[in-house]
XYZ file of C-alpha atoms in Angstrom:
651
model
C 0.096 -0.163 -0.064
C 1.094 3.695 -0.642
C 2.085 5.726 1.860
C -0.474 7.150 3.945
C 1.073 10.822 3.395
C -0.804 10.384 0.010
C -4.285 10.278 1.353
C -3.548 14.072 2.716
C -3.800 17.583 0.967
C -0.120 18.701 1.026
C -1.413 21.770 3.234
C -1.892 19.261 6.295
C 1.117 17.757 6.515
C 1.884 19.647 9.484
C 4.195 18.840 12.923
C 0.552 18.689 15.428
C 3.838 19.259 18.010
C 3.950 23.075 16.724
C 1.676 24.362 19.331
C 2.131 22.976 23.003
C -0.326 21.400 24.860
C -0.422 24.350 27.466
C -0.818 27.347 24.734
C -4.378 27.707 23.325
C -5.350 25.863 20.472
C -6.007 27.391 16.878
C -9.602 27.463 16.675
C -10.780 26.236 12.858
C -14.744 26.619 14.277
C -17.004 28.774 16.085
C -20.491 27.804 17.056
C -23.017 30.746 16.778
C -23.558 32.439 19.969
C -26.229 30.732 22.144
C -28.736 33.117 23.128
C -29.421 32.096 26.777
C -26.714 32.881 29.338
C -26.190 29.897 31.255
C -23.888 30.293 34.775
C -21.768 27.225 35.873
C -23.613 23.931 37.146
C -21.837 21.198 38.510
C -22.945 17.379 38.315
C -22.244 14.360 35.937
C -21.211 14.853 32.368
C -21.331 11.659 30.326
C -20.455 12.237 26.744
C -22.489 9.884 25.324
C -20.581 9.932 22.305
C -20.020 6.265 19.835
C -21.499 7.238 16.518
C -23.246 4.138 14.630
C -22.354 3.867 11.064
C -25.919 2.510 9.596
C -27.272 -0.965 7.864
C -26.698 -0.529 4.024
C -28.780 0.169 1.067
C -27.651 0.375 -2.519
C -28.835 3.541 -3.116
C -31.413 2.680 -5.772
C -34.755 3.470 -6.525
C -37.061 0.642 -7.769
C -40.696 2.917 -7.741
C -43.148 1.612 -9.892
C -41.102 -0.742 -11.841
C -38.413 2.170 -12.459
C -34.762 1.089 -13.107
C -32.144 1.286 -10.175
C -30.085 4.597 -10.497
C -26.595 3.946 -10.845
C -25.621 6.813 -8.499
C -23.724 5.911 -5.245
C -24.633 6.457 -1.924
C -22.587 8.862 0.457
C -22.281 6.379 3.018
C -20.709 3.326 0.439
C -18.572 6.152 -0.567
C -17.613 7.061 2.713
C -17.145 3.031 3.404
C -19.899 2.481 6.300
C -22.730 0.743 5.977
C -26.455 1.913 5.235
C -29.823 0.769 6.032
C -31.005 -1.982 3.647
C -33.894 -3.849 4.629
C -35.060 -4.065 1.303
C -34.363 -7.492 0.347
C -35.118 -9.085 3.594
C -38.658 -7.185 3.666
C -39.410 -8.637 0.409
C -38.079 -11.985 1.759
C -39.985 -12.109 4.390
C -43.190 -10.915 2.809
C -42.772 -13.843 0.439
C -43.524 -11.560 -3.159
C -40.778 -8.607 -4.099
C -43.658 -7.342 -6.446
C -46.322 -7.115 -3.780
C -46.895 -3.549 -2.985
C -45.534 -1.880 0.271
C -48.075 -1.805 3.366
C -50.166 1.458 2.877
C -49.155 3.312 6.001
C -51.013 5.877 7.726
C -50.056 8.769 9.737
C -51.849 7.553 12.444
C -49.995 4.522 12.628
C -46.616 6.202 12.010
C -47.238 8.853 14.487
C -47.923 6.011 17.365
C -44.805 4.695 16.519
C -42.426 7.311 18.160
C -41.517 6.320 21.324
C -41.960 7.941 24.788
C -39.435 7.132 27.103
C -36.718 6.174 24.875
C -34.120 9.144 23.595
C -34.499 10.431 20.087
C -34.591 13.471 17.679
C -37.283 15.491 17.184
C -37.144 14.464 13.783
C -34.961 12.859 10.963
C -31.967 10.327 11.399
C -29.916 9.856 14.348
C -27.591 7.584 16.403
C -24.663 7.726 18.815
C -23.657 7.582 22.852
C -20.646 7.688 25.625
C -19.465 9.617 28.819
C -18.203 13.174 30.368
C -18.040 14.793 33.655
C -20.890 17.231 34.690
C -24.043 16.341 34.052
C -24.996 13.166 31.876
C -24.516 14.416 28.245
C -25.325 12.537 25.119
C -23.613 13.532 21.636
C -24.750 11.788 18.613
C -24.432 11.247 14.777
C -27.796 12.698 13.173
C -28.726 13.883 9.992
C -30.910 17.444 10.312
C -31.453 17.428 6.587
C -33.503 13.527 6.531
C -34.732 10.790 7.979
C -31.698 8.234 6.018
C -27.938 8.282 6.700
C -26.630 11.422 5.217
C -25.145 14.295 6.192
C -23.696 13.879 9.448
C -23.322 16.567 12.259
C -22.983 15.828 16.107
C -26.390 16.540 17.499
C -26.186 17.262 21.536
C -28.400 16.743 24.541
C -28.134 16.591 28.634
C -29.677 15.097 31.016
C -29.664 14.691 34.966
C -30.788 11.499 35.420
C -30.210 9.596 31.589
C -33.477 9.611 31.057
C -35.299 13.016 30.797
C -33.129 14.625 28.009
C -33.077 18.102 26.822
C -31.836 19.028 23.242
C -28.875 21.927 22.399
C -27.599 23.078 19.494
C -25.152 21.272 17.182
C -22.211 19.887 18.985
C -19.884 19.944 15.886
C -20.595 20.277 12.152
C -18.312 18.622 9.233
C -16.954 22.274 8.452
C -13.119 21.106 7.935
C -11.784 19.035 4.971
C -10.823 16.521 7.480
C -14.670 15.960 8.197
C -16.053 16.973 5.405
C -18.479 14.256 4.821
C -19.021 13.958 8.132
C -18.376 13.957 11.935
C -18.094 10.253 12.802
C -18.013 8.489 16.100
C -15.723 9.682 18.925
C -14.995 9.384 22.969
C -14.145 11.654 25.240
C -11.142 11.114 27.760
C -10.868 12.966 31.099
C -6.994 14.049 31.711
C -5.261 14.146 35.172
C -5.266 17.724 35.315
C -9.752 17.426 34.837
C -9.679 18.587 31.385
C -11.624 16.682 28.260
C -10.048 15.632 25.419
C -12.192 14.160 22.614
C -11.090 12.081 19.590
C -13.330 11.541 16.945
C -13.365 9.883 12.938
C -13.869 12.521 10.579
C -14.372 11.114 6.643
C -12.288 13.409 4.468
C -13.372 15.324 1.350
C -11.693 12.142 -0.423
C -13.772 9.741 2.045
C -10.571 9.075 3.683
C -11.117 8.071 7.546
C -9.103 9.955 9.880
C -9.079 10.341 13.873
C -9.200 14.156 15.076
C -8.818 16.172 18.102
C -11.298 18.490 19.913
C -11.481 20.312 22.974
C -14.314 22.491 24.790
C -13.845 26.060 24.226
C -15.014 27.055 27.613
C -13.853 24.266 30.344
C -16.064 25.728 32.779
C -19.216 25.632 30.871
C -21.075 22.709 32.260
C -22.994 22.232 28.937
C -20.172 21.866 26.797
C -22.188 24.094 24.409
C -18.902 25.136 21.870
C -16.230 22.930 20.643
C -12.764 23.789 19.187
C -11.120 21.765 16.203
C -7.669 21.111 16.788
C -5.843 22.941 14.219
C -3.339 20.238 13.618
C -6.059 17.899 12.317
C -5.896 15.173 11.664
C -4.047 13.639 14.439
C -4.031 10.028 13.201
C -4.501 8.650 9.640
C -4.684 5.163 8.402
C -1.181 3.405 8.787
C 0.127 1.358 5.569
C -1.400 -1.503 4.834
C -4.815 -0.222 6.525
C -7.706 0.663 3.931
C -8.422 4.440 3.668
C -12.358 3.250 4.629
C -10.984 1.061 7.401
C -9.717 3.360 10.124
C -12.732 4.113 12.805
C -14.066 4.746 16.276
C -11.188 5.418 18.681
C -12.046 4.353 22.240
C -11.989 6.141 25.250
C -8.203 5.975 26.321
C -6.620 4.204 29.355
C -3.453 4.494 31.780
C -0.260 2.329 30.983
C 1.646 1.295 33.797
C 4.397 3.633 32.054
C 2.022 6.691 32.382
C 1.234 6.842 28.743
C -2.372 6.967 27.403
C -3.847 4.087 25.488
C -6.515 3.994 22.342
C -7.521 1.398 20.047
C -8.985 1.941 16.617
C -11.181 -0.714 14.369
C -10.088 -1.902 11.439
C -9.371 -5.007 9.180
C -7.101 -6.848 7.204
C -8.465 -8.828 4.786
C -11.345 -10.714 6.328
C -9.683 -10.716 9.950
C -11.028 -7.812 12.244
C -8.636 -6.038 13.952
C -8.095 -3.659 16.931
C -4.807 -1.314 16.481
C -3.131 0.207 19.294
C -1.923 3.818 19.588
C 0.104 5.440 22.896
C 0.442 9.157 23.270
C 0.930 11.653 26.238
C -0.657 14.494 24.676
C -3.272 13.457 22.293
C -1.673 14.777 19.222
C 1.348 12.900 18.405
C 1.100 9.038 18.629
C 3.104 5.925 18.647
C 1.832 3.150 17.062
C 2.331 -0.512 18.677
C 3.482 -2.870 16.696
C 1.101 -5.626 18.062
C -2.576 -5.813 18.089
C -4.823 -5.700 21.214
C -6.618 -8.552 19.429
C -7.462 -9.759 16.108
C -10.127 -12.532 15.072
C -10.174 -13.736 11.156
C -13.247 -14.533 9.241
C -15.025 -11.684 11.164
C -14.418 -8.633 8.741
C -14.194 -4.699 9.972
C -14.043 -4.162 13.284
C -16.089 -0.506 14.239
C -17.149 0.860 17.286
C -14.680 -1.079 19.742
C -15.335 -0.931 23.170
C -12.302 -1.771 26.108
C -13.211 -1.853 29.607
C -12.523 -3.513 32.767
C -14.972 -5.315 34.976
C -14.270 -6.414 38.897
C -14.248 -10.288 39.463
C -15.519 -9.557 43.033
C -18.091 -6.516 43.069
C -21.111 -5.292 41.240
C -19.779 -1.693 40.662
C -18.434 -0.086 37.583
C -14.722 0.435 36.786
C -12.783 3.472 35.542
C -11.599 2.649 32.042
C -8.011 2.599 33.819
C -8.396 0.035 36.388
C -5.985 -3.043 35.934
C -5.333 -5.698 38.746
C -5.606 -9.237 40.301
C -9.471 -8.913 40.451
C -10.207 -7.665 37.170
C -11.033 -9.290 33.967
C -11.094 -7.001 30.445
C -13.673 -6.943 27.899
C -13.547 -6.637 24.188
C -16.590 -5.915 22.329
C -16.668 -4.591 18.598
C -19.513 -4.429 16.219
C -19.176 -6.620 13.071
C -19.898 -4.452 9.899
C -20.980 -8.002 7.961
C -23.306 -8.881 10.015
C -24.709 -5.277 12.130
C -24.148 -7.650 15.123
C -22.386 -6.372 18.774
C -19.999 -9.283 19.956
C -18.325 -9.266 23.369
C -15.825 -11.644 25.120
C -14.087 -11.669 28.423
C -10.408 -11.807 28.739
C -7.109 -10.707 30.282
C -5.493 -7.946 29.285
C -1.494 -7.370 29.043
C -0.231 -4.132 29.495
C 3.196 -4.539 28.902
C 2.566 -4.886 25.482
C -0.955 -3.696 24.783
C -3.015 -7.591 23.962
C -5.722 -8.957 25.040
C -6.189 -12.865 25.249
C -9.660 -14.552 25.488
C -10.765 -16.768 28.245
C -12.381 -19.142 25.903
C -10.892 -18.727 22.203
C -13.998 -20.990 21.017
C -16.567 -18.324 21.973
C -14.083 -14.684 20.834
C -15.214 -11.679 19.694
C -17.109 -11.612 16.238
C -17.538 -15.819 16.487
C -21.229 -16.456 15.467
C -21.366 -18.673 18.223
C -19.933 -16.208 20.582
C -21.415 -14.046 23.485
C -23.810 -10.721 22.292
C -25.046 -7.812 24.142
C -28.112 -8.526 23.248
C -29.552 -10.582 20.047
C -32.002 -8.156 18.873
C -31.899 -5.272 17.256
C -28.971 -3.581 18.790
C -25.829 -2.111 17.589
C -22.751 0.443 17.670
C -22.821 0.297 21.583
C -20.524 2.617 23.594
C -20.021 1.705 27.620
C -18.463 5.191 29.762
C -17.624 5.005 33.224
C -20.150 6.905 35.635
C -18.040 8.155 38.246
C -20.912 9.652 40.338
C -22.559 6.552 41.195
C -19.661 4.109 40.646
C -21.119 1.900 37.726
C -20.113 1.625 34.035
C -23.276 2.276 31.535
C -23.832 0.693 28.062
C -26.026 2.245 25.393
C -27.148 0.632 22.241
C -28.342 1.867 18.920
C -31.299 0.397 18.034
C -32.003 1.071 14.161
C -35.400 0.709 12.365
C -36.815 -2.915 10.989
C -39.084 -1.364 8.716
C -38.902 0.383 5.081
C -36.879 3.379 4.374
C -40.044 4.598 2.619
C -41.678 4.310 5.883
C -39.068 6.127 7.595
C -39.076 9.028 5.179
C -43.138 9.542 5.360
C -42.839 9.377 9.126
C -39.963 11.887 9.253
C -37.645 9.633 11.689
C -35.308 6.996 11.949
C -34.010 5.022 15.059
C -33.683 5.430 18.963
C -31.737 5.057 21.450
C -31.998 2.044 24.003
C -32.256 2.410 27.466
C -28.843 3.270 29.448
C -28.004 -0.528 31.127
C -25.702 -0.895 33.752
C -23.343 -3.640 32.872
C -21.225 -5.943 35.154
C -19.255 -9.060 35.250
C -22.053 -12.011 36.193
C -20.146 -13.351 39.456
C -21.979 -16.465 39.862
C -21.348 -17.928 36.066
C -18.153 -15.782 35.533
C -18.904 -16.541 31.642
C -20.841 -13.774 31.176
C -21.861 -10.205 31.602
C -25.211 -9.082 33.257
C -27.167 -5.867 31.967
C -30.020 -3.844 33.417
C -31.753 -1.122 32.573
C -30.421 1.986 34.725
C -32.542 2.520 38.266
C -33.709 5.795 36.612
C -36.449 4.598 35.033
C -38.120 3.568 37.644
C -39.065 7.365 37.865
C -41.294 7.005 35.359
C -43.227 4.300 36.335
C -47.250 5.292 37.584
C -49.626 3.299 38.613
C -48.903 -0.764 38.737
C -50.841 -4.154 39.303
C -49.417 -6.968 40.743
C -50.871 -10.843 39.128
C -50.460 -14.175 40.418
C -51.511 -16.505 37.985
C -51.217 -20.214 37.005
C -51.487 -21.255 33.773
C -52.073 -24.750 32.224
C -51.100 -25.843 28.738
C -52.497 -24.337 25.176
C -53.355 -21.349 27.588
C -53.739 -17.532 26.712
C -54.922 -15.165 29.171
C -55.661 -11.541 28.898
C -53.869 -9.605 31.832
C -56.098 -6.427 32.777
C -53.878 -3.529 32.732
C -55.568 -0.996 29.964
C -53.565 0.552 27.704
C -50.319 -1.260 26.917
C -48.568 0.734 24.907
C -45.781 1.848 27.704
C -45.068 -0.648 30.415
C -42.521 -1.943 32.262
C -43.060 -5.727 33.505
C -40.664 -7.483 36.357
C -41.777 -11.216 36.060
C -41.122 -14.832 38.039
C -41.867 -18.134 36.655
C -41.903 -21.499 37.804
C -42.569 -25.038 35.739
C -45.129 -27.069 38.200
C -42.436 -29.649 40.114
C -44.297 -32.658 39.304
C -44.606 -31.770 35.809
C -41.091 -31.729 35.742
C -40.449 -35.021 37.507
C -42.611 -36.505 35.229
C -40.508 -35.146 31.936
C -37.259 -35.410 33.221
C -38.126 -39.755 34.502
C -39.958 -40.674 31.684
C -37.870 -41.597 28.999
C -40.985 -41.632 26.254
C -39.871 -38.041 25.990
C -37.883 -37.812 23.702
C -34.646 -35.529 24.110
C -34.856 -31.697 22.038
C -32.597 -31.454 19.262
C -30.197 -28.387 18.882
C -33.269 -25.522 19.430
C -32.827 -22.372 18.311
C -35.229 -19.295 19.107
C -34.136 -18.136 15.135
C -34.831 -21.171 13.654
C -37.878 -22.436 15.990
C -40.345 -21.313 14.002
C -41.825 -18.995 16.943
C -43.807 -19.032 19.790
C -46.629 -21.245 18.054
C -44.103 -24.163 18.134
C -44.856 -26.317 20.953
C -42.395 -28.275 23.541
C -43.213 -30.376 26.380
C -41.929 -27.622 28.509
C -42.680 -24.123 26.764
C -43.214 -21.759 25.215
C -44.185 -19.548 28.006
C -44.380 -15.847 28.786
C -46.215 -12.617 27.554
C -47.842 -12.079 24.275
C -46.876 -7.325 24.208
C -48.436 -4.863 21.754
C -51.328 -7.264 20.929
C -54.803 -6.250 20.070
C -57.869 -8.364 21.023
C -58.009 -10.692 18.459
C -54.136 -11.699 18.695
C -54.006 -11.144 14.899
C -51.175 -8.856 15.897
C -48.835 -10.225 19.103
C -45.175 -9.816 20.197
C -44.649 -13.188 21.937
C -41.265 -12.595 25.049
C -41.036 -15.921 26.617
C -38.621 -18.658 27.667
C -38.404 -22.161 25.754
C -37.194 -24.976 27.749
C -35.549 -27.763 26.803
C -34.672 -31.241 27.640
C -31.252 -32.470 26.678
C -29.692 -35.823 25.535
C -28.103 -36.053 29.113
C -31.737 -35.317 30.901
C -30.928 -32.138 31.979
C -32.954 -29.149 31.070
C -31.702 -26.148 29.250
C -33.414 -22.764 28.950
C -33.786 -20.551 26.189
C -35.296 -16.603 26.222
C -36.521 -15.339 22.866
C -38.920 -12.951 21.430
C -40.996 -13.777 17.765
C -42.079 -11.123 15.915
C -43.309 -12.947 13.303
C -47.383 -11.742 14.215
C -46.261 -8.562 15.275
C -47.582 -6.626 12.552
C -50.038 -7.270 9.322
C -47.518 -4.735 7.295
C -45.401 -6.901 4.820
C -42.619 -4.413 4.489
C -40.915 -4.871 7.984
C -38.708 -7.513 8.979
C -39.486 -9.977 11.310
C -37.520 -12.360 12.944
C -37.228 -14.619 15.715
C -34.517 -13.620 18.445
C -33.109 -15.055 21.136
C -30.490 -17.461 22.800
C -29.505 -19.685 25.873
C -29.845 -18.313 28.819
C -28.143 -19.320 31.994
C -30.260 -20.373 34.697
C -28.528 -21.576 38.155
C -29.478 -24.478 40.802
C -32.129 -22.972 42.583
C -32.726 -20.087 40.617
C -36.987 -18.941 39.039
C -36.827 -17.969 35.689
C -37.504 -13.974 35.278
C -37.896 -11.512 32.866
C -38.231 -7.846 32.936
C -39.770 -6.319 29.554
C -39.832 -2.297 28.664
C -42.946 -1.648 26.290
C -42.340 1.762 24.570
C -44.796 1.790 21.233
C -42.482 0.275 18.238
C -39.319 -0.822 20.553
C -39.444 -3.824 23.009
C -36.532 -4.452 25.543
C -36.157 -7.784 27.456
C -33.971 -9.124 30.141
C -33.876 -12.729 30.618
C -32.487 -13.947 34.146
C -31.694 -10.334 35.668
C -30.128 -9.661 31.916
C -27.787 -12.351 31.277
C -29.671 -12.390 28.030
C -31.046 -9.476 26.555
C -33.387 -9.098 23.359
C -34.349 -5.647 21.693
C -36.539 -5.295 19.113
C -38.616 -3.109 17.024
C -42.409 -3.884 16.221
C -44.799 -2.223 13.835
C -48.306 -2.836 14.761
C -51.055 -1.661 12.392
C -54.202 -2.557 14.802
C -52.286 -2.943 18.488
C -52.179 0.802 19.214
C -53.243 3.279 20.960
C -56.249 2.165 23.103
C -56.523 -0.966 21.569
C -52.989 -2.055 22.860
C -53.036 -5.436 24.648
C -51.017 -7.580 27.141
C -51.624 -11.204 27.618
C -50.262 -13.758 29.717
C -49.538 -17.520 27.812
C -48.928 -21.070 28.349
C -48.047 -22.974 24.826
C -46.274 -25.816 26.632
C -47.930 -29.546 25.898
C -46.994 -31.204 29.190
C -45.889 -28.382 31.840
C -48.588 -25.703 33.896
C -46.494 -22.614 34.771
C -47.237 -20.080 37.514
C -46.457 -16.581 36.832
C -45.677 -14.081 39.881
C -45.310 -10.644 38.255
C -46.113 -6.921 38.381
C -47.165 -4.460 35.653
C -46.367 -0.735 35.642
C -47.984 1.846 33.465
C -44.843 3.904 32.178
C -44.884 7.964 32.121
C -43.340 9.885 28.815
C -39.896 11.121 29.642
C -41.127 14.573 27.636
C -37.760 14.785 25.921
C -38.058 18.475 24.013
C -35.556 21.296 23.379
C -34.042 23.129 26.621
C -34.771 26.047 28.092
C -32.619 28.454 30.995
C -35.910 27.217 32.911
C -35.180 23.299 32.034
C -31.531 23.455 32.786
C -32.161 25.158 36.605
C -29.649 27.426 35.980
C -30.298 31.141 36.244
C -29.851 33.838 33.508
C -26.813 35.987 33.447
C -27.651 39.875 33.615
């Protein structure tokens, strides 16, 4: 490969150290002043800044039989993925010549979520952490509901739930980010100051890393940002493609006192994480070793690297290392749109990481995932205010691009989750919605029901579009003993939620759970359920699944069955939690050992017609269910004002 200098304009070949760390940074862009003057406010600043690259489409139009256009989309030119549901949509509907579903405004308006973060309109995604308030910097297209003119949107919150939209944080106004201000990560330096590294797509669609600082460090809202005059600070190294070098992580401290970052890339079909050391975030030393690599996994993007405690349930700062610490490597797989992670050991001396179990390494199809549904380009940050690590994921759409354009928005953020090592299994992470989500709980009802085989029971909670459900299930002991001791009950084969055929396929011990976002006739419903199998060794194995096959009458929607195995330890009851918020359903099995997020687009089960059902579709088992259901309030996410921010205006 030719020298990477050839990728850059001659005017950019300057020494980033030409200005010392203490000198004021030459400002390459100033935002227009904000009208409301805000005083200093201390708190917790979270920079939720991870930027997701979308699910690809081919830049074509095929309306009314028209030929595909030959114009390449901007995302394809930039080397990232867009939304590409078209072929899958028609494959699921069974007939590519069938016209798309005739959505109306009433249906589309109902889909907008009430307590998940999303912009007022158009396309968005992204998260990470900062100091002070919680901040959310996200990739946003102000000009449309699809991937395109990417800027950094900006929102703030005091509780990770109630968000206020702020003016844009950064826009693509320099040659080194002319085609987009992409994923970035914030790092707190020893003196408390903040640096932000982000990927820019240049005017030639080359992916480079850039440096930015808050213009006014005393401003708790970080309204203005300054781009370093020596940008870019990193360009693709020899052997790395111009479009395969993106998404720098939060930096962590090495034992030698340097800062270290990793950046996603690939060499042929091997996904890799490059490692760089720096002392000033302007100049970098590339390590000869890779943090990690896995063959046949393709491009790694939105890499994350962080420590987890083996003994405690609290989160750890990114720089923590030691005997009772394991490290997580997570990568978003550009080829499959899946976030994979693995747990292993980090070696500070040479900047490498080794998985505990190579058979479930990062990116391997049988490996661990944060979420087995619609969940991508996730990012964690350490919340020093509450001593926890927060995971945030971007939830794309499963409908058509035409529907996104019609409703004038696309994609949401999942509810922020705490993430820790499962100290009971020591083999997986546990995720759980942040405690602040409970502030939205309104009225509640508690239920204790016993449901026999083949039973569907309505649950009287009124309208069921915004719910928080916590439940535990127990299979009747006598039924279990009969099935386990009866040799005539054959062992289940290799069960898979994805290929099982959904919740209508009955087994001896499942499925059983809830049908959410259902209409009264059950013509539309989304079951979230457990399925227990009997292995050849006569031991039980439990799966947690979500079935969207009957979630909508619409044909232009991807409707898979999601799910995976969930560990259930001796003496544990089966437990699940479900958050329902209009077009998004988040399920947490066994305290968050297995998580599933899905997008759902009912045409009948909307507004007051949305119902909740409890079901048991097992052949041989009676199930006892004890559960509580809360109606959920809206988070009322809206543009900021001085009153909202609780900061008095200066006179």
